[in-house]
Tab-separated table of C-alpha atoms and ligand atoms in Angstrom:
chain	number	residue	atom	x	y	z
A	1257	UNK	CA	16.833	-11.121	-15.047
A	1258	UNK	CA	19.216	-10.601	-12.527
A	1259	UNK	CA	18.303	-11.243	-8.234
A	1260	UNK	CA	18.981	-7.725	-7.590
A	1261	UNK	CA	16.845	-6.220	-5.652
A	1262	UNK	CA	17.497	-2.722	-7.541
A	1263	UNK	CA	15.868	-0.958	-9.213
A	1264	UNK	CA	18.115	1.678	-11.550
A	1265	UNK	CA	16.274	4.607	-12.882
A	1266	UNK	CA	12.319	2.693	-12.431
A	1267	UNK	CA	9.556	4.610	-12.174
A	1268	UNK	CA	8.110	3.794	-8.992
A	1269	UNK	CA	5.146	5.232	-7.456
A	1270	UNK	CA	4.499	5.103	-3.442
A	1271	UNK	CA	1.240	6.084	-2.114
A	1272	UNK	CA	0.744	7.392	1.755
A	1273	UNK	CA	4.191	8.350	0.552
A	1274	UNK	CA	4.422	10.453	3.533
A	1275	UNK	CA	4.438	8.917	6.309
A	1276	UNK	CA	4.948	4.926	7.996
A	1277	UNK	CA	5.128	2.538	5.866
A	1278	UNK	CA	5.122	4.640	2.020
A	1279	UNK	CA	7.969	6.721	3.378
A	1280	UNK	CA	9.856	4.503	3.986
A	1281	UNK	CA	9.649	2.249	0.955
A	1282	UNK	CA	9.607	5.267	-0.422
A	1283	UNK	CA	13.306	6.398	0.527
A	1284	UNK	CA	14.609	2.833	0.678
A	1285	UNK	CA	13.318	2.511	-3.287
A	1286	UNK	CA	14.848	6.509	-4.059
A	1287	UNK	CA	18.356	4.474	-2.352
A	1288	UNK	CA	18.875	2.242	-4.538
A	1289	UNK	CA	18.667	4.313	-7.540
A	1290	UNK	CA	14.484	4.265	-8.250
A	1291	UNK	CA	12.980	7.718	-9.477
A	1292	UNK	CA	9.659	7.852	-7.109
A	1293	UNK	CA	7.107	9.313	-6.913
A	1294	UNK	CA	5.140	10.559	-3.743
A	1295	UNK	CA	1.649	9.776	-3.366
A	1296	UNK	CA	-0.005	11.671	-0.442
A	1297	UNK	CA	-2.993	14.292	0.895
A	1298	UNK	CA	-0.402	15.571	3.290
A	1299	UNK	CA	1.217	18.041	1.080
A	1300	UNK	CA	4.463	18.987	4.154
A	1301	UNK	CA	4.737	15.871	4.521
A	1302	UNK	CA	4.891	14.305	1.348
A	1303	UNK	CA	7.252	17.998	0.846
A	1304	UNK	CA	9.524	16.904	3.430
A	1305	UNK	CA	9.956	12.974	2.301
A	1306	UNK	CA	10.747	14.041	-1.459
A	1307	UNK	CA	13.245	16.697	0.065
A	1308	UNK	CA	15.077	13.815	2.066
A	1309	UNK	CA	15.337	12.236	-0.764
A	1310	UNK	CA	16.580	14.692	-3.119
A	1311	UNK	CA	18.980	15.347	-0.312
A	1312	UNK	CA	20.824	12.298	-0.467
A	1313	UNK	CA	21.098	12.245	-3.925
A	1314	UNK	CA	17.144	10.597	-4.743
A	1315	UNK	CA	15.714	12.028	-7.848
A	1316	UNK	CA	11.859	11.806	-6.311
A	1317	UNK	CA	8.154	14.638	-7.440
A	1318	UNK	CA	5.794	14.683	-5.165
A	1319	UNK	CA	1.214	14.837	-6.517
A	1320	UNK	CA	-0.889	15.763	-3.327
A	1321	UNK	CA	-3.841	14.957	-3.040
A	1322	UNK	CA	-6.696	12.379	-1.688
A	1323	UNK	CA	-6.861	9.067	-3.863
A	1324	UNK	CA	-10.885	9.140	-3.555
A	1325	UNK	CA	-10.689	11.372	-5.778
A	1326	UNK	CA	-10.322	10.292	-9.680
A	1327	UNK	CA	-8.960	13.839	-10.717
A	1328	UNK	CA	-6.052	13.072	-7.793
A	1329	UNK	CA	-5.817	9.655	-9.257
A	1330	UNK	CA	-5.358	10.344	-12.695
A	1331	UNK	CA	-3.040	13.177	-11.583
A	1332	UNK	CA	-0.232	10.790	-10.103
A	1333	UNK	CA	-0.506	8.371	-12.904
A	1334	UNK	CA	0.347	11.099	-15.187
A	1335	UNK	CA	3.403	12.478	-13.221
A	1336	UNK	CA	4.963	9.029	-13.608
A	1337	UNK	CA	4.237	9.691	-17.274
A	1338	UNK	CA	5.360	12.709	-17.690
A	1339	UNK	CA	8.308	13.431	-15.329
A	1340	UNK	CA	9.715	9.642	-15.276
A	1341	UNK	CA	8.502	8.197	-18.857
A	1342	UNK	CA	6.409	5.666	-17.703
A	1343	UNK	CA	5.735	2.816	-14.601
A	1344	UNK	CA	7.224	0.579	-13.396
A	1345	UNK	CA	6.022	-0.724	-10.021
A	1346	UNK	CA	2.895	0.733	-8.191
A	1347	UNK	CA	2.643	0.535	-4.606
A	1348	UNK	CA	-0.480	1.384	-3.981
A	1349	UNK	CA	0.143	1.725	0.247
A	1350	UNK	CA	-2.153	4.786	1.198
A	1351	UNK	CA	-4.265	3.591	3.990
A	1352	UNK	CA	-6.603	4.102	6.593
A	1353	UNK	CA	-7.768	2.778	10.551
A	1354	UNK	CA	-11.280	1.695	11.027
A	1355	UNK	CA	-13.056	2.611	14.430
A	1356	UNK	CA	-12.686	-1.477	15.344
A	1357	UNK	CA	-16.373	-1.318	15.652
A	1358	UNK	CA	-18.702	-4.391	14.392
A	1359	UNK	CA	-20.707	-4.672	11.435
A	1360	UNK	CA	-23.875	-3.186	13.108
A	1361	UNK	CA	-22.045	-0.542	15.202
A	1362	UNK	CA	-20.643	1.030	11.421
A	1363	UNK	CA	-22.473	3.518	9.693
A	1364	UNK	CA	-22.386	5.032	6.195
A	1365	UNK	CA	-19.555	7.587	6.576
A	1366	UNK	CA	-17.016	5.418	8.503
A	1367	UNK	CA	-17.627	2.815	5.568
A	1368	UNK	CA	-17.947	4.468	2.593
A	1369	UNK	CA	-14.337	6.415	4.085
A	1370	UNK	CA	-12.810	3.154	5.024
A	1371	UNK	CA	-13.735	1.572	1.860
A	1372	UNK	CA	-13.133	4.510	-0.500
A	1373	UNK	CA	-9.447	5.016	0.983
A	1374	UNK	CA	-8.749	1.197	1.206
A	1375	UNK	CA	-10.047	-0.341	-1.623
A	1376	UNK	CA	-11.398	2.275	-4.274
A	1377	UNK	CA	-8.843	4.033	-4.841
A	1378	UNK	CA	-6.030	1.172	-4.777
A	1379	UNK	CA	-8.470	-0.118	-7.621
A	1380	UNK	CA	-8.788	3.242	-9.653
A	1381	UNK	CA	-5.098	3.906	-9.044
A	1382	UNK	CA	-4.327	0.391	-10.292
A	1383	UNK	CA	-6.567	0.806	-13.352
A	1384	UNK	CA	-5.000	3.996	-14.628
A	1385	UNK	CA	-1.837	2.426	-14.425
A	1386	UNK	CA	-2.129	-1.032	-16.041
A	1387	UNK	CA	-2.327	0.879	-19.819
A	1388	UNK	CA	0.302	1.690	-18.903
A	1389	UNK	CA	2.119	-1.515	-18.242
A	1390	UNK	CA	0.306	-3.159	-20.467
A	1391	UNK	CA	2.300	-1.060	-23.464
A	1392	UNK	CA	5.569	-1.196	-21.592
A	1393	UNK	CA	4.595	-5.222	-21.544
A	1394	UNK	CA	5.978	-5.477	-17.782
A	1395	UNK	CA	4.802	-3.475	-14.212
A	1396	UNK	CA	4.762	-4.370	-11.055
A	1397	UNK	CA	1.401	-3.982	-8.440
A	1398	UNK	CA	2.060	-4.240	-4.437
A	1399	UNK	CA	-0.484	-3.327	-2.214
A	1400	UNK	CA	0.005	-2.902	1.821
A	1401	UNK	CA	-2.850	-5.399	2.818
A	1402	UNK	CA	-3.365	-6.485	6.407
A	1403	UNK	CA	-3.388	-9.365	8.667
A	1404	UNK	CA	-6.371	-7.842	8.596
A	1405	UNK	CA	-6.885	-9.247	5.209
A	1406	UNK	CA	-5.830	-13.137	6.596
A	1407	UNK	CA	-8.083	-12.761	9.888
A	1408	UNK	CA	-11.445	-11.902	11.118
A	1409	UNK	CA	-9.594	-10.368	14.418
A	1410	UNK	CA	-7.553	-7.537	14.007
A	1411	UNK	CA	-9.989	-4.824	13.689
A	1412	UNK	CA	-13.204	-3.660	12.794
A	1413	UNK	CA	-15.685	-4.447	9.799
A	1414	UNK	CA	-14.790	-2.119	7.329
A	1415	UNK	CA	-11.166	-1.943	7.456
A	1416	UNK	CA	-11.304	-6.322	7.590
A	1417	UNK	CA	-13.869	-5.953	4.372
A	1418	UNK	CA	-10.987	-3.108	2.664
A	1419	UNK	CA	-8.111	-5.088	3.290
A	1420	UNK	CA	-9.911	-8.792	2.848
A	1421	UNK	CA	-10.840	-6.878	-0.935
A	1422	UNK	CA	-7.149	-6.270	-1.385
A	1423	UNK	CA	-6.419	-9.653	-1.108
A	1424	UNK	CA	-8.499	-11.021	-3.738
A	1425	UNK	CA	-7.887	-7.837	-6.173
A	1426	UNK	CA	-3.570	-8.970	-6.008
A	1427	UNK	CA	-4.967	-11.900	-6.412
A	1428	UNK	CA	-7.929	-11.487	-9.486
A	1429	UNK	CA	-4.455	-8.856	-11.336
A	1430	UNK	CA	-2.152	-11.875	-11.031
A	1431	UNK	CA	-3.901	-14.063	-12.830
A	1432	UNK	CA	-5.779	-11.957	-15.393
A	1433	UNK	CA	-2.590	-10.144	-15.879
A	1434	UNK	CA	-0.469	-13.001	-15.570
A	1435	UNK	CA	0.840	-13.361	-19.385
A	1436	UNK	CA	1.225	-9.873	-20.327
A	1437	UNK	CA	4.519	-9.527	-17.601
A	1438	UNK	CA	2.441	-7.668	-14.709
A	1439	UNK	CA	3.365	-9.539	-11.334
A	1440	UNK	CA	0.648	-8.390	-8.802
A	1441	UNK	CA	1.324	-9.588	-5.059
A	1442	UNK	CA	1.254	-7.808	-1.605
A	1443	UNK	CA	2.327	-7.913	2.156
A	1444	UNK	CA	0.602	-7.943	4.892
A	1445	UNK	CA	1.913	-6.110	8.249
A	1446	UNK	CA	1.116	-6.935	11.639
A	1447	UNK	CA	1.387	-4.423	13.961
A	1448	UNK	CA	3.496	-2.054	12.132
A	1449	UNK	CA	4.820	1.017	14.055
A	1450	UNK	CA	4.596	3.792	11.830
A	1451	UNK	CA	1.119	7.334	12.269
A	1452	UNK	CA	-1.692	5.410	11.634
A	1453	UNK	CA	-4.236	5.493	14.386
A	1454	UNK	CA	-7.465	4.234	15.325
A	1455	UNK	CA	-9.827	6.388	13.272
A	1456	UNK	CA	-13.031	6.925	15.496
A	1457	UNK	CA	-13.322	6.571	19.616
A	1458	UNK	CA	-13.155	2.918	20.230
A	1459	UNK	CA	-16.734	0.698	19.713
A	1460	UNK	CA	-18.364	-1.041	22.070
A	1461	UNK	CA	-16.775	-4.448	19.937
A	1462	UNK	CA	-13.182	-3.339	19.754
A	1463	UNK	CA	-9.615	-4.070	21.077
A	1464	UNK	CA	-11.760	-5.699	24.760
A	1465	UNK	CA	-14.064	-7.776	22.324
A	1466	UNK	CA	-11.876	-9.084	19.924
A	1467	UNK	CA	-8.699	-9.497	21.996
A	1468	UNK	CA	-9.766	-13.040	23.219
A	1469	UNK	CA	-9.364	-14.095	19.079
A	1470	UNK	CA	-6.246	-12.117	18.113
A	1471	UNK	CA	-4.230	-14.868	18.931
A	1472	UNK	CA	-0.207	-14.146	20.028
A	1473	UNK	CA	0.229	-10.726	17.963
A	1474	UNK	CA	3.571	-10.627	18.439
A	1475	UNK	CA	6.596	-7.913	18.608
A	1476	UNK	CA	6.079	-4.178	16.201
A	1477	UNK	CA	7.216	-4.451	12.854
A	1478	UNK	CA	9.235	-1.240	11.616
A	1479	UNK	CA	7.787	-0.236	9.041
A	1480	UNK	CA	11.633	-0.422	7.343
A	1481	UNK	CA	11.072	-4.107	8.018
A	1482	UNK	CA	7.697	-3.879	5.643
A	1483	UNK	CA	9.926	-1.794	3.307
A	1484	UNK	CA	12.420	-4.299	2.571
A	1485	UNK	CA	9.567	-6.290	1.545
A	1486	UNK	CA	7.472	-4.543	-0.398
A	1487	UNK	CA	11.069	-3.575	-2.670
A	1488	UNK	CA	11.343	-7.302	-2.431
A	1489	UNK	CA	7.905	-8.377	-4.488
A	1490	UNK	CA	8.372	-5.403	-7.052
A	1491	UNK	CA	11.928	-6.658	-8.000
A	1492	UNK	CA	13.195	-9.106	-10.270
A	1493	UNK	CA	13.984	-10.903	-7.471
A	1494	UNK	CA	10.649	-12.312	-6.876
A	1495	UNK	CA	10.466	-12.344	-11.049
A	1496	UNK	CA	8.166	-15.423	-10.234
A	1497	UNK	CA	6.258	-14.900	-7.194
A	1498	UNK	CA	2.487	-13.111	-8.794
A	1499	UNK	CA	-0.585	-13.367	-6.199
A	1500	UNK	CA	1.172	-13.691	-2.949
A	1501	UNK	CA	-0.680	-12.554	0.495
A	1502	UNK	CA	3.114	-12.532	2.233
A	1503	UNK	CA	2.644	-11.719	6.229
A	1504	UNK	CA	5.218	-10.126	7.418
A	1505	UNK	CA	3.818	-10.090	11.343
A	1506	UNK	CA	6.597	-11.614	13.144
A	1507	UNK	CA	4.649	-14.944	12.937
A	1508	UNK	CA	1.356	-13.641	13.958
A	1509	UNK	CA	-0.806	-15.583	11.377
A	1510	UNK	CA	1.183	-18.860	11.644
A	1511	UNK	CA	0.001	-19.120	15.518
B	1199	NAD	N1	1.018	0.361	11.240
B	1199	NAD	C1	0.382	-0.599	11.586
B	1199	NAD	O1	-0.024	-1.223	12.191
B	1199	NAD	C2	-0.484	-1.595	9.591
B	1199	NAD	C3	-0.926	-2.644	10.020
B	1199	NAD	C4	-0.710	-3.654	8.852
B	1199	NAD	C5	-1.546	-2.278	7.837
B	1199	NAD	N2	-1.319	-1.236	7.738
B	1199	NAD	C6	-1.160	-0.629	6.664
B	1199	NAD	O2	-0.511	0.104	5.714
B	1199	NAD	C7	-0.356	1.158	5.191
B	1199	NAD	C8	-0.068	2.000	5.697
B	1199	NAD	O3	-0.122	2.977	6.707
B	1199	NAD	P1	0.678	3.093	8.062
B	1199	NAD	O4	0.812	2.380	9.289
B	1199	NAD	O5	2.457	3.423	7.266
B	1199	NAD	O6	0.128	4.464	8.141
B	1199	NAD	P2	0.366	6.461	8.501
B	1199	NAD	O7	-0.414	6.527	8.616
B	1199	NAD	O8	2.098	6.453	8.212
B	1199	NAD	O9	0.702	6.841	6.691
B	1199	NAD	C9	-0.737	6.528	6.108
B	1199	NAD	C10	-0.352	7.870	5.105
B	1199	NAD	O10	-1.090	7.733	4.050
B	1199	NAD	C11	-1.816	9.230	3.178
B	1199	NAD	N3	-3.182	8.783	3.028
B	1199	NAD	C12	-4.255	8.013	4.178
B	1199	NAD	N4	-5.081	8.715	3.677
B	1199	NAD	C13	-4.965	9.093	2.325
B	1199	NAD	C14	-6.010	9.744	1.001
B	1199	NAD	N5	-6.901	9.083	0.810
B	1199	NAD	N6	-4.862	10.010	0.166
B	1199	NAD	C15	-3.920	10.035	-0.110
B	1199	NAD	N7	-3.025	9.628	0.711
B	1199	NAD	C16	-3.709	9.515	2.348
B	1199	NAD	C17	-1.046	9.962	4.863
B	1199	NAD	O11	-1.280	11.200	5.370
B	1199	NAD	C18	-0.104	9.442	5.737
B	1199	NAD	O12	1.069	9.875	5.053
B	1199	NAD	C19	-1.968	1.473	5.290
B	1199	NAD	O13	-2.665	0.492	3.849
B	1199	NAD	C20	-2.784	0.441	6.364
B	1199	NAD	O14	-3.787	0.161	6.281
B	1199	NAD	C21	-0.720	-0.464	8.817
């Protein structure tokens, strides 16, 4: 086992790699020699990141589509296997915010959209990737969870439920695949400068109502700071770490 975080030649899938934390993660993996599947619903953004990788001498391919669609999940997995011969690392990062609404103000549309993208899609992609990792006897899965995986005051009902679900999935995988060479971890970012937006009009129970409970949120992170934690958790340097939810939040969760 090497204590290095570099991953030459490894096959890595990064979802939501067209922007923000996913983009920074894809670029960092590629810089370290990994071959990267850039998965995103935004084709132009994904192609731009893939070009950025190849321009700097790295290897990347794109897999485009909405990850709520099982066919897209299958396409992402097939792309990694056909282009790079397997799946060493899966980074389940794509996600959206909610409208910061309380449960009584959360409609079915919002609930299903947020749970579909933030929780069901990562579950399905993990389910599709696992047979390949099991066949290889190794694999690392990293989720982008959230401060909203750790507390009830960081977002609305749908987002908080989706990200607590990701924390549970991270731990379940760590236990059930513990003896199969597969590790599962998550980062829990605090506020991070990306393109993510509250996805609807802020509800009456939005940030104003949550403010007294939020604590001191600290300084926002750069996407690269989240990427560094993801690449570490996926690396052999983290070989004995599994089931961890690592806050990358300037100490917010410690307040
Ligand atoms: N930025 C923050 O403050 C923050 C804090 C905590 C957690 N997070 C989490 O970080 C992750 C990445 O978000 P970000 O802040 O980089 O946002 P971002 O909006 O900059 O990037 C998200 C990317 O995901 C893609 N995406 C969204 N829905 C998709 C779908 N259905 N199928 C495929 N791709 C899809 C988008 O096109 C976009 O390129 C999310 O899971 C988010 O919940 C962000």
